[in-house]
Structure formats: structure tokens, C-alpha cells
mmCIF file of C-alpha atoms in Angstrom:
data_model
loop_
_atom_site.group_PDB
_atom_site.id
_atom_site.type_symbol
_atom_site.label_atom_id
_atom_site.label_comp_id
_atom_site.label_asym_id
_atom_site.label_seq_id
_atom_site.Cartn_x
_atom_site.Cartn_y
_atom_site.Cartn_z
ATOM 1 C CA UNK A 61 -32.094 -16.420 55.105
ATOM 2 C CA UNK A 62 -29.401 -18.235 54.824
ATOM 3 C CA UNK A 63 -25.185 -18.029 54.897
ATOM 4 C CA UNK A 64 -23.345 -16.634 52.117
ATOM 5 C CA UNK A 65 -21.189 -18.477 51.288
ATOM 6 C CA UNK A 66 -17.350 -17.208 50.625
ATOM 7 C CA UNK A 67 -14.743 -18.639 49.466
ATOM 8 C CA UNK A 68 -11.170 -16.982 50.364
ATOM 9 C CA UNK A 69 -7.295 -18.694 48.493
ATOM 10 C CA UNK A 70 -4.603 -17.627 50.732
ATOM 11 C CA UNK A 71 -6.982 -17.764 53.439
ATOM 12 C CA UNK A 72 -4.324 -19.102 56.064
ATOM 13 C CA UNK A 73 -2.585 -15.603 57.410
ATOM 14 C CA UNK A 74 -1.436 -12.127 55.907
ATOM 15 C CA UNK A 75 -4.095 -10.432 53.881
ATOM 16 C CA UNK A 76 -6.328 -13.424 53.503
ATOM 17 C CA UNK A 77 -6.765 -14.101 57.317
ATOM 18 C CA UNK A 78 -8.318 -10.400 57.407
ATOM 19 C CA UNK A 79 -10.726 -10.458 54.633
ATOM 20 C CA UNK A 80 -11.790 -13.919 56.008
ATOM 21 C CA UNK A 81 -12.100 -11.965 59.080
ATOM 22 C CA UNK A 82 -14.307 -9.219 58.512
ATOM 23 C CA UNK A 83 -16.726 -11.128 56.476
ATOM 24 C CA UNK A 84 -17.164 -13.172 58.850
ATOM 25 C CA UNK A 85 -17.875 -9.893 61.057
ATOM 26 C CA UNK A 86 -20.213 -9.905 58.389
ATOM 27 C CA UNK A 87 -22.236 -13.081 58.442
ATOM 28 C CA UNK A 88 -20.634 -15.241 55.574
ATOM 29 C CA UNK A 89 -19.809 -18.772 55.630
ATOM 30 C CA UNK A 90 -16.350 -19.528 54.771
ATOM 31 C CA UNK A 91 -14.145 -21.846 53.089
ATOM 32 C CA UNK A 92 -10.545 -20.903 53.242
ATOM 33 C CA UNK A 93 -8.161 -22.263 50.929
ATOM 34 C CA UNK A 94 -4.142 -22.466 51.592
ATOM 35 C CA UNK A 95 -1.516 -24.373 50.486
ATOM 36 C CA UNK A 96 -0.273 -24.342 53.990
ATOM 37 C CA UNK A 97 -1.966 -26.567 56.538
ATOM 38 C CA UNK A 98 -2.008 -23.654 59.077
ATOM 39 C CA UNK A 99 -5.479 -23.080 57.615
ATOM 40 C CA UNK A 100 -7.150 -25.830 59.914
ATOM 41 C CA UNK A 101 -6.018 -23.344 62.672
ATOM 42 C CA UNK A 102 -6.782 -20.483 61.084
ATOM 43 C CA UNK A 103 -10.625 -22.118 60.169
ATOM 44 C CA UNK A 104 -10.905 -23.109 64.342
ATOM 45 C CA UNK A 105 -9.426 -20.004 65.415
ATOM 46 C CA UNK A 106 -11.786 -17.958 63.781
ATOM 47 C CA UNK A 107 -15.122 -20.073 63.481
ATOM 48 C CA UNK A 108 -14.836 -21.422 66.612
ATOM 49 C CA UNK A 109 -17.179 -24.855 67.536
ATOM 50 C CA UNK A 110 -19.765 -22.224 64.915
ATOM 51 C CA UNK A 111 -18.851 -24.818 61.459
ATOM 52 C CA UNK A 112 -19.545 -21.487 59.612
ATOM 53 C CA UNK A 113 -15.694 -21.178 58.430
ATOM 54 C CA UNK A 114 -13.371 -24.396 57.227
ATOM 55 C CA UNK A 115 -10.195 -24.822 56.221
ATOM 56 C CA UNK A 116 -9.380 -26.999 53.118
ATOM 57 C CA UNK A 117 -5.622 -27.413 51.626
ATOM 58 C CA UNK A 118 -4.630 -26.651 48.479
ATOM 59 C CA UNK A 119 -2.271 -26.135 45.488
ATOM 60 C CA UNK A 120 -4.431 -24.125 43.614
ATOM 61 C CA UNK A 121 -1.168 -24.668 40.280
ATOM 62 C CA UNK A 122 -2.113 -28.354 40.811
ATOM 63 C CA UNK A 123 -4.851 -29.339 37.798
ATOM 64 C CA UNK A 124 -6.316 -32.818 40.818
ATOM 65 C CA UNK A 125 -5.965 -30.532 43.846
ATOM 66 C CA UNK A 126 -8.548 -28.075 41.957
ATOM 67 C CA UNK A 127 -10.935 -30.235 40.821
ATOM 68 C CA UNK A 128 -11.024 -31.670 44.907
ATOM 69 C CA UNK A 129 -11.466 -28.499 45.449
ATOM 70 C CA UNK A 130 -14.811 -27.601 43.103
ATOM 71 C CA UNK A 131 -15.787 -31.236 44.148
ATOM 72 C CA UNK A 132 -15.269 -30.125 48.254
ATOM 73 C CA UNK A 133 -17.843 -26.723 47.308
ATOM 74 C CA UNK A 134 -20.252 -28.374 45.094
ATOM 75 C CA UNK A 135 -19.895 -31.067 47.771
ATOM 76 C CA UNK A 136 -20.900 -28.461 51.293
ATOM 77 C CA UNK A 137 -22.497 -25.823 50.024
ATOM 78 C CA UNK A 138 -25.777 -25.719 47.494
ATOM 79 C CA UNK A 139 -23.439 -22.418 45.837
ATOM 80 C CA UNK A 140 -21.101 -20.056 45.470
ATOM 81 C CA UNK A 141 -21.602 -16.930 46.667
ATOM 82 C CA UNK A 142 -18.324 -15.034 46.470
ATOM 83 C CA UNK A 143 -14.902 -16.055 45.373
ATOM 84 C CA UNK A 144 -12.010 -14.208 46.810
ATOM 85 C CA UNK A 145 -8.738 -14.217 44.477
ATOM 86 C CA UNK A 146 -6.303 -14.270 46.856
ATOM 87 C CA UNK A 147 -3.771 -16.265 46.857
ATOM 88 C CA UNK A 148 -0.385 -14.971 45.407
ATOM 89 C CA UNK A 149 3.571 -14.819 45.955
ATOM 90 C CA UNK A 150 6.663 -12.517 45.009
ATOM 91 C CA UNK A 151 10.028 -13.601 43.518
ATOM 92 C CA UNK A 152 11.076 -11.017 42.204
ATOM 93 C CA UNK A 153 14.918 -9.750 40.388
ATOM 94 C CA UNK A 154 16.751 -7.529 37.452
ATOM 95 C CA UNK A 155 15.048 -8.100 34.434
ATOM 96 C CA UNK A 156 17.942 -9.302 33.135
ATOM 97 C CA UNK A 157 18.919 -11.727 36.273
ATOM 98 C CA UNK A 158 15.189 -12.715 35.780
ATOM 99 C CA UNK A 159 14.980 -16.359 34.603
ATOM 100 C CA UNK A 160 11.482 -17.213 32.406
ATOM 101 C CA UNK A 161 10.767 -19.858 34.975
ATOM 102 C CA UNK A 162 10.609 -17.134 38.197
ATOM 103 C CA UNK A 163 8.663 -15.225 35.810
ATOM 104 C CA UNK A 164 6.495 -17.899 35.034
ATOM 105 C CA UNK A 165 5.911 -19.678 38.441
ATOM 106 C CA UNK A 166 5.023 -15.865 39.248
ATOM 107 C CA UNK A 167 2.411 -16.287 37.542
ATOM 108 C CA UNK A 168 1.207 -19.619 37.084
ATOM 109 C CA UNK A 169 0.413 -18.435 41.200
ATOM 110 C CA UNK A 170 -1.447 -14.912 40.705
ATOM 111 C CA UNK A 171 -2.769 -15.117 37.863
ATOM 112 C CA UNK A 172 -3.869 -18.617 35.982
ATOM 113 C CA UNK A 173 -4.093 -20.581 38.965
ATOM 114 C CA UNK A 174 -7.036 -17.430 39.327
ATOM 115 C CA UNK A 175 -8.211 -18.284 35.837
ATOM 116 C CA UNK A 176 -8.560 -22.597 36.350
ATOM 117 C CA UNK A 177 -9.997 -21.631 40.363
ATOM 118 C CA UNK A 178 -12.652 -19.288 38.842
ATOM 119 C CA UNK A 179 -13.580 -20.709 35.707
ATOM 120 C CA UNK A 180 -13.698 -24.536 36.832
ATOM 121 C CA UNK A 181 -16.362 -22.778 39.577
ATOM 122 C CA UNK A 182 -18.473 -21.852 36.920
ATOM 123 C CA UNK A 183 -21.532 -24.088 38.088
ATOM 124 C CA UNK A 184 -21.189 -22.806 41.096
ATOM 125 C CA UNK A 185 -22.046 -19.750 41.450
ATOM 126 C CA UNK A 186 -25.389 -18.674 42.282
ATOM 127 C CA UNK A 187 -27.026 -15.625 40.987
ATOM 128 C CA UNK A 188 -26.227 -11.820 42.676
ATOM 129 C CA UNK A 189 -22.800 -13.708 43.143
ATOM 130 C CA UNK A 190 -19.317 -11.777 43.140
ATOM 131 C CA UNK A 191 -16.024 -11.966 42.562
ATOM 132 C CA UNK A 192 -13.838 -9.833 44.319
ATOM 133 C CA UNK A 193 -9.518 -10.534 42.816
ATOM 134 C CA UNK A 194 -6.295 -9.017 44.686
ATOM 135 C CA UNK A 195 -4.690 -8.034 42.376
ATOM 136 C CA UNK A 196 -1.988 -4.054 42.930
ATOM 137 C CA UNK A 197 -1.637 -0.699 42.913
ATOM 138 C CA UNK A 198 2.357 -1.989 41.823
ATOM 139 C CA UNK A 199 0.067 -3.676 37.789
ATOM 140 C CA UNK A 200 1.299 0.088 37.391
ATOM 141 C CA UNK A 201 4.885 -0.782 37.452
ATOM 142 C CA UNK A 202 7.330 -1.758 39.550
ATOM 143 C CA UNK A 203 11.426 -1.858 39.619
ATOM 144 C CA UNK A 204 12.194 -5.655 39.747
ATOM 145 C CA UNK A 205 9.065 -7.013 39.650
ATOM 146 C CA UNK A 206 7.909 -7.641 35.674
ATOM 147 C CA UNK A 207 6.969 -11.055 36.865
ATOM 148 C CA UNK A 208 4.344 -9.289 39.619
ATOM 149 C CA UNK A 209 3.473 -6.539 37.198
ATOM 150 C CA UNK A 210 2.471 -8.208 34.754
ATOM 151 C CA UNK A 211 0.559 -11.303 36.899
ATOM 152 C CA UNK A 212 -1.464 -8.386 38.594
ATOM 153 C CA UNK A 213 -2.010 -6.681 35.269
ATOM 154 C CA UNK A 214 -3.077 -9.222 33.911
ATOM 155 C CA UNK A 215 -5.663 -10.066 36.804
ATOM 156 C CA UNK A 216 -6.992 -6.537 36.330
ATOM 157 C CA UNK A 217 -7.626 -7.617 32.597
ATOM 158 C CA UNK A 218 -9.525 -10.706 33.025
ATOM 159 C CA UNK A 219 -12.211 -8.981 35.168
ATOM 160 C CA UNK A 220 -12.864 -6.585 32.908
ATOM 161 C CA UNK A 221 -13.226 -9.624 30.168
ATOM 162 C CA UNK A 222 -15.278 -12.032 33.221
ATOM 163 C CA UNK A 223 -17.284 -8.956 33.900
ATOM 164 C CA UNK A 224 -18.595 -8.952 30.869
ATOM 165 C CA UNK A 225 -19.154 -12.729 30.342
ATOM 166 C CA UNK A 226 -20.544 -13.595 33.047
ATOM 167 C CA UNK A 227 -23.265 -10.219 33.536
ATOM 168 C CA UNK A 228 -25.854 -10.362 35.416
ATOM 169 C CA UNK A 229 -25.414 -13.759 36.883
ATOM 170 C CA UNK A 230 -21.779 -12.697 39.002
ATOM 171 C CA UNK A 231 -20.039 -9.104 39.721
ATOM 172 C CA UNK A 232 -15.887 -9.111 38.962
ATOM 173 C CA UNK A 233 -13.763 -7.093 40.360
ATOM 174 C CA UNK A 234 -10.269 -6.299 41.890
ATOM 175 C CA UNK A 235 -8.874 -4.145 44.459
ATOM 176 C CA UNK A 236 -5.575 -2.944 44.181
ATOM 177 C CA UNK A 237 -3.955 -2.505 47.592
ATOM 178 C CA UNK A 238 -0.420 -0.360 47.667
ATOM 179 C CA UNK A 239 2.168 -0.317 51.193
ATOM 180 C CA UNK A 240 -0.132 -2.575 53.528
ATOM 181 C CA UNK A 241 1.435 -3.148 57.034
ATOM 182 C CA UNK A 242 2.600 -7.205 56.864
ATOM 183 C CA UNK A 243 5.808 -9.797 57.545
ATOM 184 C CA UNK A 244 7.396 -8.446 54.873
ATOM 185 C CA UNK A 245 7.174 -4.427 55.579
ATOM 186 C CA UNK A 246 7.996 -5.094 58.724
ATOM 187 C CA UNK A 247 10.967 -7.033 57.318
ATOM 188 C CA UNK A 248 12.421 -3.472 55.107
ATOM 189 C CA UNK A 249 15.040 -1.439 56.897
ATOM 190 C CA UNK A 250 13.372 1.802 58.464
ATOM 191 C CA UNK A 251 14.546 3.780 56.977
ATOM 192 C CA UNK A 252 13.987 2.477 53.001
ATOM 193 C CA UNK A 253 9.431 1.804 54.722
ATOM 194 C CA UNK A 254 9.873 5.480 56.111
ATOM 195 C CA UNK A 255 10.445 6.873 52.371
ATOM 196 C CA UNK A 256 8.118 4.675 51.432
ATOM 197 C CA UNK A 257 5.014 5.632 53.333
ATOM 198 C CA UNK A 258 6.367 9.471 53.112
ATOM 199 C CA UNK A 259 5.177 9.015 49.107
ATOM 200 C CA UNK A 260 1.684 7.781 50.512
ATOM 201 C CA UNK A 261 -0.744 10.699 50.835
ATOM 202 C CA UNK A 262 -2.563 10.331 53.452
ATOM 203 C CA UNK A 263 0.220 9.932 55.706
ATOM 204 C CA UNK A 264 0.384 6.011 56.913
ATOM 205 C CA UNK A 265 1.150 2.407 55.974
ATOM 206 C CA UNK A 266 -2.626 0.887 54.763
ATOM 207 C CA UNK A 267 -2.942 -1.642 57.992
ATOM 208 C CA UNK A 268 -5.191 -5.527 55.784
ATOM 209 C CA UNK A 269 -8.559 -3.769 57.323
ATOM 210 C CA UNK A 270 -8.359 -1.430 55.027
ATOM 211 C CA UNK A 271 -7.843 -3.858 52.359
ATOM 212 C CA UNK A 272 -10.353 -5.786 53.599
ATOM 213 C CA UNK A 273 -13.615 -3.517 53.876
ATOM 214 C CA UNK A 274 -12.904 -2.932 50.841
ATOM 215 C CA UNK A 275 -13.048 -6.496 49.711
ATOM 216 C CA UNK A 276 -16.490 -7.283 51.509
ATOM 217 C CA UNK A 277 -17.135 -3.443 49.823
ATOM 218 C CA UNK A 278 -17.563 -5.046 46.357
ATOM 219 C CA UNK A 279 -18.567 -8.983 47.559
ATOM 220 C CA UNK A 280 -21.660 -7.721 49.100
ATOM 221 C CA UNK A 281 -25.140 -6.138 47.902
ATOM 222 C CA UNK A 282 -24.044 -2.337 48.689
ATOM 223 C CA UNK A 283 -21.726 -2.261 45.338
ATOM 224 C CA UNK A 284 -24.910 -4.550 43.519
ATOM 225 C CA UNK A 285 -24.204 -2.041 40.383
ATOM 226 C CA UNK A 286 -20.638 -1.916 40.286
ATOM 227 C CA UNK A 287 -18.128 -4.127 37.392
ATOM 228 C CA UNK A 288 -15.565 -4.895 36.028
ATOM 229 C CA UNK A 289 -13.685 -2.074 38.497
ATOM 230 C CA UNK A 290 -10.729 -1.988 39.627
ATOM 231 C CA UNK A 291 -10.640 0.350 43.182
ATOM 232 C CA UNK A 292 -7.485 0.923 44.309
ATOM 233 C CA UNK A 293 -6.259 0.399 48.721
ATOM 234 C CA UNK A 294 -3.205 2.578 48.759
ATOM 235 C CA UNK A 295 -4.135 6.423 50.330
ATOM 236 C CA UNK A 296 -3.609 8.112 47.594
ATOM 237 C CA UNK A 297 0.157 6.683 46.980
ATOM 238 C CA UNK A 298 -1.451 5.767 42.975
ATOM 239 C CA UNK A 299 -2.318 9.622 42.120
ATOM 240 C CA UNK A 300 1.054 11.033 43.766
ATOM 241 C CA UNK A 301 4.274 12.518 42.416
ATOM 242 C CA UNK B 188 18.932 1.823 18.654
ATOM 243 C CA UNK B 189 16.788 -0.656 16.905
ATOM 244 C CA UNK B 190 13.445 -1.758 17.527
ATOM 245 C CA UNK B 191 12.193 -4.998 17.556
ATOM 246 C CA UNK B 192 8.568 -5.194 17.176
ATOM 247 C CA UNK B 193 6.948 -8.085 19.425
ATOM 248 C CA UNK B 194 3.669 -8.858 18.072
ATOM 249 C CA UNK B 195 0.797 -11.587 20.803
ATOM 250 C CA UNK B 196 -0.404 -14.535 20.192
ATOM 251 C CA UNK B 197 -3.835 -15.022 20.843
ATOM 252 C CA UNK B 198 -4.324 -17.945 24.012
ATOM 253 C CA UNK B 199 -7.337 -19.265 24.499
ATOM 254 C CA UNK B 200 -7.156 -21.023 27.650
ATOM 255 C CA UNK B 201 -4.621 -20.645 30.755
ATOM 256 C CA UNK B 202 -1.410 -22.992 29.679
ATOM 257 C CA UNK B 203 -1.846 -20.974 26.087
ATOM 258 C CA UNK B 204 -1.987 -18.368 28.215
ATOM 259 C CA UNK B 205 1.512 -18.748 30.906
ATOM 260 C CA UNK B 206 3.536 -20.644 27.841
ATOM 261 C CA UNK B 207 2.746 -17.017 25.298
ATOM 262 C CA UNK B 208 3.519 -14.555 28.534
ATOM 263 C CA UNK B 209 6.430 -16.724 28.920
ATOM 264 C CA UNK B 210 7.915 -16.300 25.110
ATOM 265 C CA UNK B 211 6.410 -12.862 24.967
ATOM 266 C CA UNK B 212 8.874 -12.780 28.394
ATOM 267 C CA UNK B 213 12.096 -13.852 26.551
ATOM 268 C CA UNK B 214 11.724 -11.196 24.061
ATOM 269 C CA UNK B 215 11.102 -7.867 25.761
ATOM 270 C CA UNK B 216 14.685 -9.670 27.455
ATOM 271 C CA UNK B 217 16.594 -10.677 24.030
ATOM 272 C CA UNK B 218 15.471 -7.369 22.937
ATOM 273 C CA UNK B 219 16.541 -5.376 26.202
ATOM 274 C CA UNK B 220 19.702 -6.979 26.841
ATOM 275 C CA UNK B 221 21.076 -5.983 23.141
ATOM 276 C CA UNK B 222 19.534 -1.906 23.677
ATOM 277 C CA UNK B 223 16.951 -3.062 21.396
ATOM 278 C CA UNK B 224 13.321 -0.318 22.435
ATOM 279 C CA UNK B 225 10.036 -2.623 21.935
ATOM 280 C CA UNK B 226 7.045 -1.674 20.731
ATOM 281 C CA UNK B 227 3.666 -4.491 21.908
ATOM 282 C CA UNK B 228 0.944 -4.319 19.413
ATOM 283 C CA UNK B 229 -2.499 -6.218 20.467
ATOM 284 C CA UNK B 230 -5.701 -6.092 19.422
ATOM 285 C CA UNK B 231 -7.802 -3.299 21.009
ATOM 286 C CA UNK B 232 -10.673 -5.247 22.018
ATOM 287 C CA UNK B 233 -8.820 -6.549 25.090
ATOM 288 C CA UNK B 234 -7.895 -3.592 26.335
ATOM 289 C CA UNK B 235 -11.581 -3.858 28.591
ATOM 290 C CA UNK B 236 -12.346 -7.211 27.808
ATOM 291 C CA UNK B 237 -14.702 -6.707 24.634
ATOM 292 C CA UNK B 238 -13.597 -10.904 22.784
ATOM 293 C CA UNK B 239 -12.347 -13.013 26.496
ATOM 294 C CA UNK B 240 -11.674 -12.570 29.923
ATOM 295 C CA UNK B 241 -7.896 -15.048 28.285
ATOM 296 C CA UNK B 242 -7.646 -12.821 25.395
ATOM 297 C CA UNK B 243 -7.834 -9.345 28.446
ATOM 298 C CA UNK B 244 -5.541 -10.935 30.964
ATOM 299 C CA UNK B 245 -2.587 -11.667 27.869
ATOM 300 C CA UNK B 246 -3.093 -8.224 26.728
ATOM 301 C CA UNK B 247 -2.776 -6.636 30.097
ATOM 302 C CA UNK B 248 -0.431 -8.793 31.377
ATOM 303 C CA UNK B 249 1.496 -7.708 27.969
ATOM 304 C CA UNK B 250 1.391 -3.772 28.814
ATOM 305 C CA UNK B 251 2.036 -5.053 33.214
ATOM 306 C CA UNK B 252 5.401 -5.866 31.006
ATOM 307 C CA UNK B 253 6.041 -2.359 29.300
ATOM 308 C CA UNK B 254 4.943 -0.544 32.398
ATOM 309 C CA UNK B 255 7.881 -2.617 34.649
ATOM 310 C CA UNK B 256 10.617 -2.791 31.896
ATOM 311 C CA UNK B 257 9.197 0.986 31.362
ATOM 312 C CA UNK B 258 10.504 0.973 35.041
ATOM 313 C CA UNK B 259 13.483 -0.467 35.328
ATOM 314 C CA UNK B 260 14.436 1.019 32.682
ATOM 315 C CA UNK B 261 13.792 4.263 33.195
ATOM 316 C CA UNK B 262 17.273 6.006 34.123
ATOM 317 C CA UNK B 263 18.541 4.360 31.763
ATOM 318 C CA UNK B 264 17.042 4.817 28.444
ATOM 319 C CA UNK B 265 15.185 1.662 27.788
ATOM 320 C CA UNK B 266 11.406 2.083 25.204
ATOM 321 C CA UNK B 267 9.279 0.030 25.919
ATOM 322 C CA UNK B 268 5.542 1.041 24.392
ATOM 323 C CA UNK B 269 2.544 -1.120 23.512
ATOM 324 C CA UNK B 270 0.134 0.345 20.321
ATOM 325 C CA UNK B 271 -2.670 -1.199 21.025
ATOM 326 C CA UNK B 272 -5.552 -1.337 17.273
ATOM 327 C CA UNK B 273 -8.874 -2.892 15.949
ATOM 328 C CA UNK B 274 -7.455 -6.620 15.055
ATOM 329 C CA UNK B 275 -8.741 -6.125 11.405
ATOM 330 C CA UNK B 276 -6.030 -3.528 11.202
ATOM 331 C CA UNK B 277 -3.416 -4.196 9.171
ATOM 332 C CA UNK B 278 -0.606 -1.642 10.355
ATOM 333 C CA UNK B 279 2.413 -2.962 9.522
ATOM 334 C CA UNK B 280 5.902 -2.878 12.133
ATOM 335 C CA UNK B 281 6.813 0.050 10.495
ATOM 336 C CA UNK B 282 4.208 2.237 11.869
ATOM 337 C CA UNK B 283 3.498 0.135 15.038
ATOM 338 C CA UNK B 284 7.237 2.050 15.642
ATOM 339 C CA UNK B 285 6.179 6.116 14.512
ATOM 340 C CA UNK B 286 3.702 5.605 16.128
ATOM 341 C CA UNK B 287 6.129 5.831 19.524
ATOM 342 C CA UNK B 288 9.220 7.123 18.345
ATOM 343 C CA UNK B 289 8.722 10.680 20.196
ATOM 344 C CA UNK B 290 11.487 10.649 22.789
ATOM 345 C CA UNK B 291 11.087 10.283 26.295
ATOM 346 C CA UNK B 292 7.727 7.821 25.982
ATOM 347 C CA UNK B 293 7.911 5.277 26.921
ATOM 348 C CA UNK B 294 5.694 2.495 29.781
ATOM 349 C CA UNK B 295 2.571 4.098 27.517
ATOM 350 C CA UNK B 296 -0.450 2.468 26.216
ATOM 351 C CA UNK B 297 -1.583 3.843 22.955
ATOM 352 C CA UNK B 298 -4.993 3.155 21.464
ATOM 353 C CA UNK B 299 -5.066 3.013 17.602
ATOM 354 C CA UNK B 300 -9.241 3.526 16.351
ATOM 355 C CA UNK B 301 -12.492 5.078 17.701
ATOM 356 C CA UNK B 302 -13.699 2.500 19.106
ATOM 357 C CA UNK B 303 -12.644 3.107 22.898
ATOM 358 C CA UNK B 304 -13.194 6.743 23.008
ATOM 359 C CA UNK B 305 -15.618 7.435 25.413
ATOM 360 C CA UNK B 306 -13.772 4.196 28.087
ATOM 361 C CA UNK B 307 -11.446 3.367 30.698
ATOM 362 C CA UNK B 308 -8.325 4.452 30.020
ATOM 363 C CA UNK B 309 -6.968 0.551 30.343
#
């Protein structure tokens, strides 16, 4: 049986790396894409000499890079089974201090780049394929993140619209993580982080693996009757007081 | 407090989507800076993606802005809501303003019409 092929954007480190690790454990052939050349070392570290993990450097806000990536996919694989639109950035500021170009820079990376890549890969998706868009619990609203919230909420809309348009060939879902252990969370003052964790009904910060397993679920056949949905992985924070 | 009514456009691709969102962001930022309330009027078909993925991305990004701005301004009384109406509706600005006039109502999406009754709450 041929291994299923998954493309993960922002795959060099952090959440993307955790998603890659979980999918690799489940036998996927992986293509990791990142702006950072560290993606090559990540791919080598994950796949060893098996050839099952390939790294690719691309800036998905640059159309030439998207075209080159799509050609690489077409030339390297018979088709694509899973796309995880994971790459994202934050550039926080209060509304009054957020310049339009700062707003749009986050929209470009977090919303427009996934749209362009997904549409560009249209003909590569196999029957039964699955797209998982990484959005955020913050799509419900967050302080100083008008750009980020708009981008992640927009990605949820895109998820639903595409799910309707591409059914039944391709399922399209989203994962919305809450607070997850990361370089960013570890940089927070201890009291600030503690205050945030205290609001999480699960009583702990999320681990990257918590999110990665949700992605793997939506990527795989166990979720074959699920499309157009958002799976919020936040320890219950989105419903707490 | 006066009210600024923002009626969205109808982007058909990623380039138009990015431009339309920046226009909306500028309008909302300016309105809030002027201490205006904001009502964003959107087609209800795009809440769940019934017309197109790009349209759904646009409308839900506007909803995201609504929620984020309301969240940030909750303590100082910023008022911003989204009213979703069928694209065939001829809702006037006055009707849109009145629909979300209640004190304390901010950061919400009000859907007019029955087409989405029984569907997911966006």
C-alpha cells in the first residue's frame, strides 16, 4: 500500500514539527515547507535516510515560490492526500497603533497564503484527501490582535466555504488551538502565564502533541464523515468564564 | 455617539480579499478613533460559505474584526456589531443601526432572515 502524502506548511519547528512527528509515526510521507532553511535539518532529523520526509524552502506569500512548490509536488508525488495549512505569524498592537500595513502583513501570511496555496494545489488532491487549516481559539476575539483574529476567523470561513465546494473529493476542516506550550508562552512572565493557565478548565497548558493528534484525526480516515468543522483544542478555555 | 455603517464588498480572489480587508480595517479604525459605533453589514449566505470560499473568508474575517475590536474596547465602551442579511435584502442603514441598538450589545453577529435557522452558529 502506498503511503499517504501530507504537505505541512510552517513545518520546520514548533507546532508544525509536532504535527509532522505525529503524521510520520502514522506512516505518512511528508513534505515540510518553511521559509526557514532549518526545514532541511528538520526533514533529515525526522526521516533519516528513509526518504519519507522532504524539506522545501518557500515563502508562501510570494507567487513564484508557490508555483515552484506546486511543480515540486506534481513532479515528486502521484497526488496529495493531506494539506496542513499551519504557517502563521503574529504582529500584535492595539487598534489605534496598528498600521494598515501591519494589519495586512498578518492577513497575507495567515489567510491569503493558505488560500493561494490551496487553490494552486487543487488538481493535486486525490479522492478522499483532507485539508486541515490551523486557526486559533483567538478567532473568537483577543486583545491587541485585530489582524490575527481577522485572519484566523477568515480562515474558518474559508474552511467552511471550501468544504462545501470541494465535497466529496476533499474534506476541509480546521483546528483551533488555545494556549500551547511554545517559545512564545515560555517567554511570558510567570505570573501572566499562570493567570492564563488558571482560566483553562483542563488545569494545564496545552502540549503541541495535543494539537497534533487533533490534526492527525482530521487528516485521517477516522474523520471521514467530518467536513467544514472547527475542532477547538483549548482545554475548555473557549467556554470558561 | 454616531454610527458608521460599513457595507462589505464582494471579493472574488485572494488579491481582492486582501485589499477589501485592509479597506475595512481602515474604516473601522477611523470610526473607533472618532468615537463612532460601527455596524458591519454582510451577506448571510457567506457566514457558512454558501456562495464561495473567498466570500466566506471575507465575511468571517470581518466578524473576527468585530469580535477583536469589541474585546479590546469592552471597558471603554466601543460598540461594534455585525448584521448578516440575505444578499437580496435591501436593509437600510437605519434598519441596520436599529437592529443592534441595545445598550451593551457589542461584538455580536445578528443574523436576519430564516435561511440559517437550524444551521451552525458562526
